[in-house]
Short mmCIF file of C-alpha atoms and ligand atoms in Angstrom, two decimals:
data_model
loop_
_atom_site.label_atom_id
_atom_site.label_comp_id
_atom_site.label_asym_id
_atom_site.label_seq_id
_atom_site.Cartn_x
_atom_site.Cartn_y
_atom_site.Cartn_z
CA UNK Q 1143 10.66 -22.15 -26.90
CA UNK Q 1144 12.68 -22.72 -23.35
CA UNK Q 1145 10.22 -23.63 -20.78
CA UNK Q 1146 10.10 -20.67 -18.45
CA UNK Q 1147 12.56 -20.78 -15.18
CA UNK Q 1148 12.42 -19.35 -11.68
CA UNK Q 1149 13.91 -16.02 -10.77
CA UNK Q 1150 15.41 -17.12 -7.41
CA UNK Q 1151 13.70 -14.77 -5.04
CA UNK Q 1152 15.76 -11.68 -3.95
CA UNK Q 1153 14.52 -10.59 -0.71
CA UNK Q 1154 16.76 -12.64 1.02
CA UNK Q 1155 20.36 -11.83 1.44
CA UNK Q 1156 23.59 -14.30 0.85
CA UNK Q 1157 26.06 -14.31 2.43
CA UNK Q 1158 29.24 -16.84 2.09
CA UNK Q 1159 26.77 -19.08 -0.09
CA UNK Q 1160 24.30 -19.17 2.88
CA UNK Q 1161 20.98 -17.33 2.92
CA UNK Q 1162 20.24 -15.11 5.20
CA UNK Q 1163 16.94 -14.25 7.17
CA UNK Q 1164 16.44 -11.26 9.66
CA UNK Q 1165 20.26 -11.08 10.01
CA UNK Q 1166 21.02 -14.32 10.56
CA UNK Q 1167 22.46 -17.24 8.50
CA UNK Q 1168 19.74 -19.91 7.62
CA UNK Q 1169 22.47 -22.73 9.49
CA UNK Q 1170 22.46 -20.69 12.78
CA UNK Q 1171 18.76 -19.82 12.94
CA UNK Q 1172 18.15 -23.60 12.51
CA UNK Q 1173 20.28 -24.11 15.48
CA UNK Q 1174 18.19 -21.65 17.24
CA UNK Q 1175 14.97 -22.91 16.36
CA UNK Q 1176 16.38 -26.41 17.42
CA UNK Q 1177 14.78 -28.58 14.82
CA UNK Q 1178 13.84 -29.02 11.70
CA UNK Q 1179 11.53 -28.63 9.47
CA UNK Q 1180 10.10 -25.18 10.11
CA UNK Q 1181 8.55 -22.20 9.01
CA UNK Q 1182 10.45 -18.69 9.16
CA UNK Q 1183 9.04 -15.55 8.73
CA UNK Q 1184 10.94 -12.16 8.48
CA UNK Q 1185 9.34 -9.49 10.51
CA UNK Q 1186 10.92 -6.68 8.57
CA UNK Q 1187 10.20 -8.14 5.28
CA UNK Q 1188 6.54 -7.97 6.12
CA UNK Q 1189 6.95 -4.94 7.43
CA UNK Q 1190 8.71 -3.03 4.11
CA UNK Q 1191 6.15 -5.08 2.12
CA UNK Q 1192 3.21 -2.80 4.18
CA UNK Q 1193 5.07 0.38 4.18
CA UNK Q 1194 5.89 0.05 0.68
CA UNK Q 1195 2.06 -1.10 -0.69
CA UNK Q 1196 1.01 2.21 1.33
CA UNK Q 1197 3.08 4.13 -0.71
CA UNK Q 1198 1.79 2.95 -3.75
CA UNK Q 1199 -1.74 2.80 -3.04
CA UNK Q 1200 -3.76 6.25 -2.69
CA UNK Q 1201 -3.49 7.43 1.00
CA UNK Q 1202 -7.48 7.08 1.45
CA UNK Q 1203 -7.67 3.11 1.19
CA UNK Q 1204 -7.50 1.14 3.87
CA UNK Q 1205 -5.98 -1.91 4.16
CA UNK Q 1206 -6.98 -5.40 6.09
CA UNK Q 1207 -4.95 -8.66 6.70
CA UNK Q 1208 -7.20 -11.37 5.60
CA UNK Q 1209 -5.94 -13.91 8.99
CA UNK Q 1210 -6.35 -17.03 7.24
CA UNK Q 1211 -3.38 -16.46 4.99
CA UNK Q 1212 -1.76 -17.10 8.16
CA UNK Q 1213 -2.82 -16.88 11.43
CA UNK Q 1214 0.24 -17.43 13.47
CA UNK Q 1215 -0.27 -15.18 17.10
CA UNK Q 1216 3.32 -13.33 16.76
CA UNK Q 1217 2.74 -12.62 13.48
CA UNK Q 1218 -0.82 -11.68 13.90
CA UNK Q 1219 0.62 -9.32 16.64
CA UNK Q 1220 2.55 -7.86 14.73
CA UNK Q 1221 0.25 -7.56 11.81
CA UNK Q 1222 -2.24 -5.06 14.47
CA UNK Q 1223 0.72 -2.29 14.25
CA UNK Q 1224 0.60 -2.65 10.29
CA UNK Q 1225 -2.59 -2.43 9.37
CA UNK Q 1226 -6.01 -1.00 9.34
CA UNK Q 1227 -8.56 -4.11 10.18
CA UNK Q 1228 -8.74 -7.81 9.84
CA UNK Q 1229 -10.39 -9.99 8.47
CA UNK Q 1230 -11.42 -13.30 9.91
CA UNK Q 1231 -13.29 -16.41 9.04
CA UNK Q 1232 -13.68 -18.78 11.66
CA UNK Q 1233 -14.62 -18.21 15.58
CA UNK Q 1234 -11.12 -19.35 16.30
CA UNK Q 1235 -9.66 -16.44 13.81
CA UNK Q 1236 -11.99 -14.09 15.45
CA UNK Q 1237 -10.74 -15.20 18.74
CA UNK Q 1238 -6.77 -15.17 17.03
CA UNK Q 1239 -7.03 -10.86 15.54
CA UNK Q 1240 -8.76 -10.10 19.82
CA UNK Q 1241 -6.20 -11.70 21.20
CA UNK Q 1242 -3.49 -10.18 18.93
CA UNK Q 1243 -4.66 -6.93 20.08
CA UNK Q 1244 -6.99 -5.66 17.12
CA UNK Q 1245 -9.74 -3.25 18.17
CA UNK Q 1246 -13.16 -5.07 17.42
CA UNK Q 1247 -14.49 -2.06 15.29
CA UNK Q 1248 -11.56 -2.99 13.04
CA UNK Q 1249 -12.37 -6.70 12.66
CA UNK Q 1250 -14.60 -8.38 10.22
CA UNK Q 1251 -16.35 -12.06 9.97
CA UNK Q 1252 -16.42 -13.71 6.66
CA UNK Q 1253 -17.60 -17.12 5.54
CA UNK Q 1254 -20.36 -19.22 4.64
CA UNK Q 1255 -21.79 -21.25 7.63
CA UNK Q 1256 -20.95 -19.76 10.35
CA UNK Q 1257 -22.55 -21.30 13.85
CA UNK Q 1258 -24.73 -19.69 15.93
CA UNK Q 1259 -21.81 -19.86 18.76
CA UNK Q 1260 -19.57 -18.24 16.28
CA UNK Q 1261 -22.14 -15.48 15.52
CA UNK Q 1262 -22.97 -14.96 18.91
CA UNK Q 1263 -19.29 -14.47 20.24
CA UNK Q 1264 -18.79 -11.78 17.06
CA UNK Q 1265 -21.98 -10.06 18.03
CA UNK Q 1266 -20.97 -9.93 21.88
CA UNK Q 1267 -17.19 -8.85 20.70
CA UNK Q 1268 -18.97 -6.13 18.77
CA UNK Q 1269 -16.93 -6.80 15.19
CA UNK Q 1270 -18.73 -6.80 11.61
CA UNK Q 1271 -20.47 -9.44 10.33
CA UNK Q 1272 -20.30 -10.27 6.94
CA UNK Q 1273 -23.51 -11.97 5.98
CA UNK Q 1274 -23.02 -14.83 3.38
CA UNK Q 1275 -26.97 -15.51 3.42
CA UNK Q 1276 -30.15 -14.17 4.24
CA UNK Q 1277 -30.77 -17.33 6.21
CA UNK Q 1278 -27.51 -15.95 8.61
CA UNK Q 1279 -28.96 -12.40 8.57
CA UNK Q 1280 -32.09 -13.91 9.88
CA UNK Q 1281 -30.05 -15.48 12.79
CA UNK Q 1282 -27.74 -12.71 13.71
CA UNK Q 1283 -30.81 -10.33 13.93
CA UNK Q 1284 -32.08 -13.14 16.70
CA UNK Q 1285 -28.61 -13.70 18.75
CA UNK Q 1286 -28.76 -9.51 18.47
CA UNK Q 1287 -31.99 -9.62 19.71
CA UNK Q 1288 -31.21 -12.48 22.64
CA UNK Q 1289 -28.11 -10.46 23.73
CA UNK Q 1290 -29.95 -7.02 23.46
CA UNK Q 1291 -26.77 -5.98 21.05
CA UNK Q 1292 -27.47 -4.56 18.02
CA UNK Q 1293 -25.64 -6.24 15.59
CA UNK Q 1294 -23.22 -4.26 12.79
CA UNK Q 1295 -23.37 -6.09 9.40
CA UNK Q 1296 -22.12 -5.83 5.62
CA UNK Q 1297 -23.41 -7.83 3.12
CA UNK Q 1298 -21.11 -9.75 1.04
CA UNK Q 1299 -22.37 -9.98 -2.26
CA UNK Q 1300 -22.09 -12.56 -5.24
CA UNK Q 1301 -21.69 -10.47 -8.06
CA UNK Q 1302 -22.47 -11.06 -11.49
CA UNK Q 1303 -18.87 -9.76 -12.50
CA UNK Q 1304 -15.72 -11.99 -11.82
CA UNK Q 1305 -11.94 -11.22 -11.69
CA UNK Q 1306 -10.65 -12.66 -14.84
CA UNK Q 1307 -7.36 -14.49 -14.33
CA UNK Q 1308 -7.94 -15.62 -10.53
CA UNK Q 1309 -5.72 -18.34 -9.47
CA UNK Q 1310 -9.16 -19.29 -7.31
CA UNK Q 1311 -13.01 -17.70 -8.49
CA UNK Q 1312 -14.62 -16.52 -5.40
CA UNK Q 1313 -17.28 -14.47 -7.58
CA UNK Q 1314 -19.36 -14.02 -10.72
CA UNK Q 1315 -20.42 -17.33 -10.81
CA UNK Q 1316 -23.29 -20.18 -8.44
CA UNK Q 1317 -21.42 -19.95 -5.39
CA UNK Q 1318 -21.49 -20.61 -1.62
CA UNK Q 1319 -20.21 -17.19 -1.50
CA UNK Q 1320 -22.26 -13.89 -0.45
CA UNK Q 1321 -25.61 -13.02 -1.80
CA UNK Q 1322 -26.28 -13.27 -5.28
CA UNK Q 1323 -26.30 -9.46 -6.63
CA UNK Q 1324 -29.91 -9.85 -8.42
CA UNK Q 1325 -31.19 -10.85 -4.62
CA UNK Q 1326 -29.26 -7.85 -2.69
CA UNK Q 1327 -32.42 -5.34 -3.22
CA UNK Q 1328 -34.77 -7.45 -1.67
CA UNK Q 1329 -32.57 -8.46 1.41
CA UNK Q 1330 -32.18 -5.48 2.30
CA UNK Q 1331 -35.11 -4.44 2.28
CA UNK Q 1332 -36.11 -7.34 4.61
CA UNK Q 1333 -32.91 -5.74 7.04
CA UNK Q 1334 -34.91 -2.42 7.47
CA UNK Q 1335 -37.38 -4.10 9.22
CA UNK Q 1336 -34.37 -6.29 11.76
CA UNK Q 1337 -32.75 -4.89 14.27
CA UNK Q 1338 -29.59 -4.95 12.45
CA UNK Q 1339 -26.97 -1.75 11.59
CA UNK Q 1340 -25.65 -1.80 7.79
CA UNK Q 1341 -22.50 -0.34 7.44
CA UNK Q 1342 -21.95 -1.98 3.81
CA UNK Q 1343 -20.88 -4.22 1.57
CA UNK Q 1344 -18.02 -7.01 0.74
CA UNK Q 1345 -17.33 -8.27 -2.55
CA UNK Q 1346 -14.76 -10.17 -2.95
CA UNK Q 1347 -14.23 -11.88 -6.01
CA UNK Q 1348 -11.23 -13.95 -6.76
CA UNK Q 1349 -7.43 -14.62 -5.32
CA UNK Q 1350 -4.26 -15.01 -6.61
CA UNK Q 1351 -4.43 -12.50 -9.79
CA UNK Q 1352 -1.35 -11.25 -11.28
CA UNK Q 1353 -2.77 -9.17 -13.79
CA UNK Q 1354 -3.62 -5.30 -12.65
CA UNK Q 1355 -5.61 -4.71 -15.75
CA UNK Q 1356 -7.72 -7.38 -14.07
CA UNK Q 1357 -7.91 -6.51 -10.74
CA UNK Q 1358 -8.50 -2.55 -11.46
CA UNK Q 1359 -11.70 -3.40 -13.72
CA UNK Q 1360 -12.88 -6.03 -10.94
CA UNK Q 1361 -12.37 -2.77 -8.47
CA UNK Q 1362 -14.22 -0.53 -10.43
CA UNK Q 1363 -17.35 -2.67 -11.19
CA UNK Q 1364 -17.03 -3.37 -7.42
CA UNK Q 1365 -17.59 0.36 -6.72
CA UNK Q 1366 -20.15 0.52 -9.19
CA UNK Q 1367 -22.16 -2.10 -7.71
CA UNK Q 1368 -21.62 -1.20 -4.49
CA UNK Q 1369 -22.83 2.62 -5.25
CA UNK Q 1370 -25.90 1.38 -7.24
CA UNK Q 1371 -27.10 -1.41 -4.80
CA UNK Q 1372 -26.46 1.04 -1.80
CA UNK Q 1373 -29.66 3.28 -3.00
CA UNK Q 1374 -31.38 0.17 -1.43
CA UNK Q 1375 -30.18 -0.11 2.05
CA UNK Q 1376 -31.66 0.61 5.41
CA UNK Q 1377 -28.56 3.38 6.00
CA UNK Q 1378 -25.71 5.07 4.69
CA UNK Q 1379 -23.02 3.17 2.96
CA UNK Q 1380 -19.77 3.37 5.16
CA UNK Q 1381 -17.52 0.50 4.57
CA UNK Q 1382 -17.34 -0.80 0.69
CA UNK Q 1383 -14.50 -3.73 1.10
CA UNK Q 1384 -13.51 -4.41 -2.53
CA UNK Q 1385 -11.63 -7.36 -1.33
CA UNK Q 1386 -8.06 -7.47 -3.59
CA UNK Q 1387 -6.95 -10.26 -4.87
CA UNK Q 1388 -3.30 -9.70 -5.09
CA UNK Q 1389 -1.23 -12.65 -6.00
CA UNK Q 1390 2.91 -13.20 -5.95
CA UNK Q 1391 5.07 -14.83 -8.04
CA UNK Q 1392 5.18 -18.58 -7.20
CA UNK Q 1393 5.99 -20.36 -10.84
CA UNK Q 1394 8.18 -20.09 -13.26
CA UNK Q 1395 7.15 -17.34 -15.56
CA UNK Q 1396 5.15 -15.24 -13.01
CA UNK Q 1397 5.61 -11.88 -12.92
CA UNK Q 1398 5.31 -9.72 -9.81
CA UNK Q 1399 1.79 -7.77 -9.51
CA UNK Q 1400 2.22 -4.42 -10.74
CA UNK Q 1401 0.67 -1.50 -8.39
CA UNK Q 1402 0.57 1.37 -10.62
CA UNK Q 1403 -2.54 0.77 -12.55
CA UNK Q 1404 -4.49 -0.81 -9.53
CA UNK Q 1405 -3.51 2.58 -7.44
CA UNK Q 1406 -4.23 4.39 -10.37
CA UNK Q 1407 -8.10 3.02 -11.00
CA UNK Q 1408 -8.48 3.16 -7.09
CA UNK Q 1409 -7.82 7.26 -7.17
CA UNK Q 1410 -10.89 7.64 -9.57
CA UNK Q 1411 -13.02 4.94 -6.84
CA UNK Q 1412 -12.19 7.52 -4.46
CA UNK Q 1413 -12.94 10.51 -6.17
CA UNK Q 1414 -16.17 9.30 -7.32
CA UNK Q 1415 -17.07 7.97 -3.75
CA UNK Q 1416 -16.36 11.64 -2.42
CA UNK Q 1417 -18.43 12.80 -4.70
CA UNK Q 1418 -21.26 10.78 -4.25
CA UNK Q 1419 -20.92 9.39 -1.13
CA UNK Q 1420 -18.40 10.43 1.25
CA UNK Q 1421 -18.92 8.70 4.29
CA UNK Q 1422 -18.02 5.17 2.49
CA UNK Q 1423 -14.84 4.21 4.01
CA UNK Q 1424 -13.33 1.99 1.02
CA UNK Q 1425 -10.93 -1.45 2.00
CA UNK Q 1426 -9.07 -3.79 0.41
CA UNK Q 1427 -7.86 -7.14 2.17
CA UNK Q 1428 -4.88 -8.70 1.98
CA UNK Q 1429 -3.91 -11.88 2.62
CA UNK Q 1430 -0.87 -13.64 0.74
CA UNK Q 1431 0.18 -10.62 -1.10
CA UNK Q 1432 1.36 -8.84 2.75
CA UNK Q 1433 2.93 -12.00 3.76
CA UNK Q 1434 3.70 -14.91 1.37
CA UNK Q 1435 7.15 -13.60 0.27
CA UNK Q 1436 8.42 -12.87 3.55
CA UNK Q 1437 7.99 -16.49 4.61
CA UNK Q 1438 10.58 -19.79 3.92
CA UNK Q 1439 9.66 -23.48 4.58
CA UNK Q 1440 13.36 -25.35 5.82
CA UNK Q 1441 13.93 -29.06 5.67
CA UNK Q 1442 16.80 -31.23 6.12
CA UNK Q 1443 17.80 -33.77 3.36
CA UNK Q 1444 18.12 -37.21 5.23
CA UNK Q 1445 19.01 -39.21 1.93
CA UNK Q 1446 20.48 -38.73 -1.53
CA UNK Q 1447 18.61 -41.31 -3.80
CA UNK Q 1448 19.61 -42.35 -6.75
CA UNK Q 1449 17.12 -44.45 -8.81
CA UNK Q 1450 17.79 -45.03 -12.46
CA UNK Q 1451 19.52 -42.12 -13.05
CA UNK Q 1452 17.52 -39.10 -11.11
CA UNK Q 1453 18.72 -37.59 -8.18
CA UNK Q 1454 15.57 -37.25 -5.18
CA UNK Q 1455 16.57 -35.37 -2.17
CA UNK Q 1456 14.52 -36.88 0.88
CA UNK Q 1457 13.71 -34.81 3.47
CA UNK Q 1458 12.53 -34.64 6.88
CA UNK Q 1459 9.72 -32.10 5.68
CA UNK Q 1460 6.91 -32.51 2.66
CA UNK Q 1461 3.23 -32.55 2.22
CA UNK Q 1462 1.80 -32.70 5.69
CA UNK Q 1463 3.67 -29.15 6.40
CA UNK Q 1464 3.25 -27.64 2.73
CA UNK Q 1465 0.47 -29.04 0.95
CA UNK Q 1466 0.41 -25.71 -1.46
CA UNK Q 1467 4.36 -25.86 -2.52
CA UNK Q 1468 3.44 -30.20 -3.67
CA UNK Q 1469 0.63 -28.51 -6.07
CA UNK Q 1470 -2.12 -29.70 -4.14
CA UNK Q 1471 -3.81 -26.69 -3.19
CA UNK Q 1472 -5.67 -25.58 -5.42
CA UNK Q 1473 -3.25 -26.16 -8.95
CA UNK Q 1474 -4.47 -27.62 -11.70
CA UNK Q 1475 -1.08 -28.30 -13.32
CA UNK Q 1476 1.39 -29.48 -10.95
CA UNK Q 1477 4.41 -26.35 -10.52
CA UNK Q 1478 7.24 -25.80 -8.98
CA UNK Q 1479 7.69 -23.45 -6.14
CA UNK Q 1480 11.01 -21.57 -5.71
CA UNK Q 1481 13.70 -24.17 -4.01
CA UNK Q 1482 17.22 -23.49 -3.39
CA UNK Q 1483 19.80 -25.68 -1.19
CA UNK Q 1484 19.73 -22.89 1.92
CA UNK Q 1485 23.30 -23.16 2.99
CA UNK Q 1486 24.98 -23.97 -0.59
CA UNK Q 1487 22.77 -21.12 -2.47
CA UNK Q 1488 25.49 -21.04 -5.39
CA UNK Q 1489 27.07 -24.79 -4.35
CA UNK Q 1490 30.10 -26.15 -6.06
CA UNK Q 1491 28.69 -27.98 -8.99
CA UNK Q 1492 24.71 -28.07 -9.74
CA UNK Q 1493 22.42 -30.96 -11.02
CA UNK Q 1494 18.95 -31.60 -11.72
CA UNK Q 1495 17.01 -32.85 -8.41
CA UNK Q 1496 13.51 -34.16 -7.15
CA UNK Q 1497 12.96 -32.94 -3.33
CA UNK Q 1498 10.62 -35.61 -1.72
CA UNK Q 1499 9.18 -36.09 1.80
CA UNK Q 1500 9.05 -39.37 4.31
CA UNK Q 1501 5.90 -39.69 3.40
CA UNK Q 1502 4.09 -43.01 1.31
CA UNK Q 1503 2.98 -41.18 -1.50
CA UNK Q 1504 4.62 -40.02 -4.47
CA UNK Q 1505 1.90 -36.75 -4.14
CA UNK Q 1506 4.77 -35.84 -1.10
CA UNK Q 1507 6.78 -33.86 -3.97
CA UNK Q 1508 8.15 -30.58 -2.93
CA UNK Q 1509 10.51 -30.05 -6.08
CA UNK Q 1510 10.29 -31.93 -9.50
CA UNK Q 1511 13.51 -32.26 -11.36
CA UNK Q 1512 14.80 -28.47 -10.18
CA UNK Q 1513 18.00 -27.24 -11.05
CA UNK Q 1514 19.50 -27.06 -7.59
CA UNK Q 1515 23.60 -26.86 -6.03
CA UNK Q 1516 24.50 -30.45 -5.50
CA UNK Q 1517 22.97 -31.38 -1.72
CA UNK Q 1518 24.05 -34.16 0.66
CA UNK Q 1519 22.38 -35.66 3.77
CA UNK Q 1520 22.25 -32.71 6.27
CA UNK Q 1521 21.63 -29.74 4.02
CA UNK Q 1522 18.89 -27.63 4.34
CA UNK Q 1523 16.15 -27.23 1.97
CA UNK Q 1524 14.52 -23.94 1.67
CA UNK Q 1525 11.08 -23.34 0.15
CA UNK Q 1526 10.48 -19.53 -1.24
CA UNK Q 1527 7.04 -18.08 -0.97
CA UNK Q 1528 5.49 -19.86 2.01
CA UNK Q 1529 4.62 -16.89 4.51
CA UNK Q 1530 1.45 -17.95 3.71
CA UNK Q 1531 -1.31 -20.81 3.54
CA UNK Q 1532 1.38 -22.99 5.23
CA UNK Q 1533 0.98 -25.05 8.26
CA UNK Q 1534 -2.69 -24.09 8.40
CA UNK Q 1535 -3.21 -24.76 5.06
CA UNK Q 1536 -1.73 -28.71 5.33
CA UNK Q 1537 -3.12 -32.21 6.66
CA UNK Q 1538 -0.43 -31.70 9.66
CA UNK Q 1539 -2.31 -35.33 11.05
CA UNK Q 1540 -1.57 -37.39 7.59
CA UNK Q 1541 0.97 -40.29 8.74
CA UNK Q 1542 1.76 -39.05 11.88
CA UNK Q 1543 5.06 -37.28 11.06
CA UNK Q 1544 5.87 -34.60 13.77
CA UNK Q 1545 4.46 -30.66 13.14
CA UNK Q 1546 6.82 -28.06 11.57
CA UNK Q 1547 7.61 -25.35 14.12
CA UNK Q 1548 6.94 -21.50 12.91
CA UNK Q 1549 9.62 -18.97 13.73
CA UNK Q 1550 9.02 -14.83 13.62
CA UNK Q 1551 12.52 -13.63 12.86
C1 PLP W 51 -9.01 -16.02 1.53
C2 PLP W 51 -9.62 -14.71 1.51
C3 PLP W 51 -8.84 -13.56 1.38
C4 PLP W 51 -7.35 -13.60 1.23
O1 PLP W 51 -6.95 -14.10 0.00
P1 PLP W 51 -5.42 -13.93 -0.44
O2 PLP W 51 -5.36 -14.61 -1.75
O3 PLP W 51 -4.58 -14.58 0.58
O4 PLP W 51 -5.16 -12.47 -0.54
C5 PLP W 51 -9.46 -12.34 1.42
N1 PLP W 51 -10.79 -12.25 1.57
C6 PLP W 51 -11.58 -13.33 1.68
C7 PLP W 51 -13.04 -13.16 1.83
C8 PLP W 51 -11.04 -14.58 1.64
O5 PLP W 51 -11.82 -15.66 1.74
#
């Protein structure tokens, strides 16, 4: 059997062999961005990417931006016209989603260890905690108490359930994540008697899942577990975030994540829910799935190597900028991400190629032995799929090699 191959990526137009992004041809907007390597991302990509999920999903769920998929300010801006809420993980993404514009009531604090400066700016800003612990509920019911602010929390919970075929488990198993579901009665019971305000739970369970069968049982037993551990708490159930989940197509073989049975077992969550509990506001967040496609990495090949026999394209880009598109975030089994030679998409004769980076360490591999058009010093190297967990997401520091610049086209 043929290994599987990429399907080049089609949301990009070409035009006279040159791809195009947000109207313009990859060679000018490289001139406009005055360097390389950098990061572009398409505003109106992201933008039919939203309008379009909407349209699938059932009109009732709500939809967040999970920030740390990438947290650039423009795009964050942008992202507060979009969608419903975000969600944010760090004191720095908290401060990222305020300054972008998004109303406080619609932001949410996730993450294990949080520090008491962290909690106390999201209790002051008036956003949702997410409580990982019931060591943190403990200390956001003091910092309430300190700043005479009630605090609003949701209790992100461990469950015993996981989302089969995650790129990444977040769920279902000993974790750093949430509270373990056996020990949810009991801590919130212990919340009746703090000065805290429940507004629900988070479970969020894995990332990266291509399968819907998958995700729509991980939904349901979400809903279920939400329903059943909500005869416990202090108030009303109003916010059940399911979390999502949604992965893209980065390797060969992938197949794009189809909606239509994920919408379909997130009708019946909201017809049972407004049967038995109408005020529960139900949420999914997004992270990679909203913007991951919309997003290229460029380089610029400096060198065409030869050595015994195989063709490596070096480039003024790698690792540092793109740790995930070398396979060393989080793959087991090294993979290629889509490549293409920007400005000769078709090219006049094609070859196998390695795409490298300046950088000591034969880890710096952004393409092994692709089919590519034939490149010389000077081209430009495009990586597909890098809207998110890009620059953020890479050792920028590691050998000192100038930052990639990010671009919102
Ligand atoms: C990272 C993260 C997400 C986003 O994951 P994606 O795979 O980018 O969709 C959502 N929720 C939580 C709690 C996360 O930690």
């Amino acid at each position: 059997m043929d290994a599987p191959v990429h399907v080049r990526p089609q949301q990009f137009a070409v035009e006279d062999d040159c791809l195009q992004l947000g109207g313009l041809a990859l060679t000018r907007l490289a001139e406009r961005v005055g360097q390389t390597p950098f990061y572009a991302y398409d505003r109106g990509l992201i933008q039919s990417r939203i309008a379009q999920l909407r349209s699938a999903l059932p009109p009732g769920v709500q939809v967040h931006y999970a920030l740390k998929a990438n947290p650039m300010p423009a795009l964050a801006q942008l992202m507060v016209a979009l969608v419903d809420g975000m969600d944010v993980a760090s004191g720095f993404e908290l401060k990222t989603a305020l300054d972008a514009g998004m109303l406080p009531s619609n932001i949410s604090f996730a993450g294990p260890g949080k520090s008491d400066t962290e909690l106390r700016c999201a209790v002051a800003a008036g956003v949702l905690l997410h409580l990982e612990s019931g060591a943190e509920m403990e200390r956001v019911a003091r910092i309430g108490q300190s700043l005479d602010i009630r605090p609003q929390v949701a209790v992100r919970i461990n469950p015993n359930f996981e989302l089969k075929r995650s790129g990444m488990r977040m769920g279902g198993a000993a974790l750093q994540f949430g509270v373990d579901e056996d020990a949810v009665p009991a801590l919130l019971e212990r919340m009746g008697r703090l000065p805290l305000d429940f507004l629900g739970f988070h479970i969020f369970c894995g990332a990266q899942n291509l399968s819907p069968s998958a995700i729509a049982e991980a939904q349901a037993h979400s809903v279920h577990l939400g329903l059943r551990l909500a005869a416990h708490a202090p108030a009303p159930l109003c916010l059940l975030n399911i979390g999502g989940g949604f992965g893209v197509p980065y390797f060969p073989g992938d197949v794009a994540l189809d909606l239509a049975p994920v919408a379909a077992q997130l009708e019946q969550s909201l017809a049972l829910l407004a049967a038995v509990s109408p005020q529960t506001r139900l949420v999914l967040e997004l992270g990679r799935y909203l913007v991951a496609e919309a997003g290229i990495y460029v380089c610029r090949v400096r060198e065409r190597k030869l050595s015994r026999g195989a063709v490596f394209l070096v480039t003024d880009g790698g690792l540092h900028h793109h740790l995930a598109a070398t396979g060393n975030f989080g793959q087991v089994i090294r993979k290629n991400y889509p490549v293409a030679i920007g400005n000769r998409m078709r090219g006049d004769s094609r070859e196998i190629a390695s795409v490298v980076g300046p950088l000591c360490t034969p880890l710096d591999l952004l393409a092994d032995r692709l089919e590519l058009a034939r490149a010389e010093a000077g081209d430009l190297v495009v990586v597909f799929q890098s809207g998110a967990y890009g620059p953020t997401a890479s050792p920028a520091a590691f050998l000192g090699h100038p930052a990639a610049l990010e671009v919102l086209v």
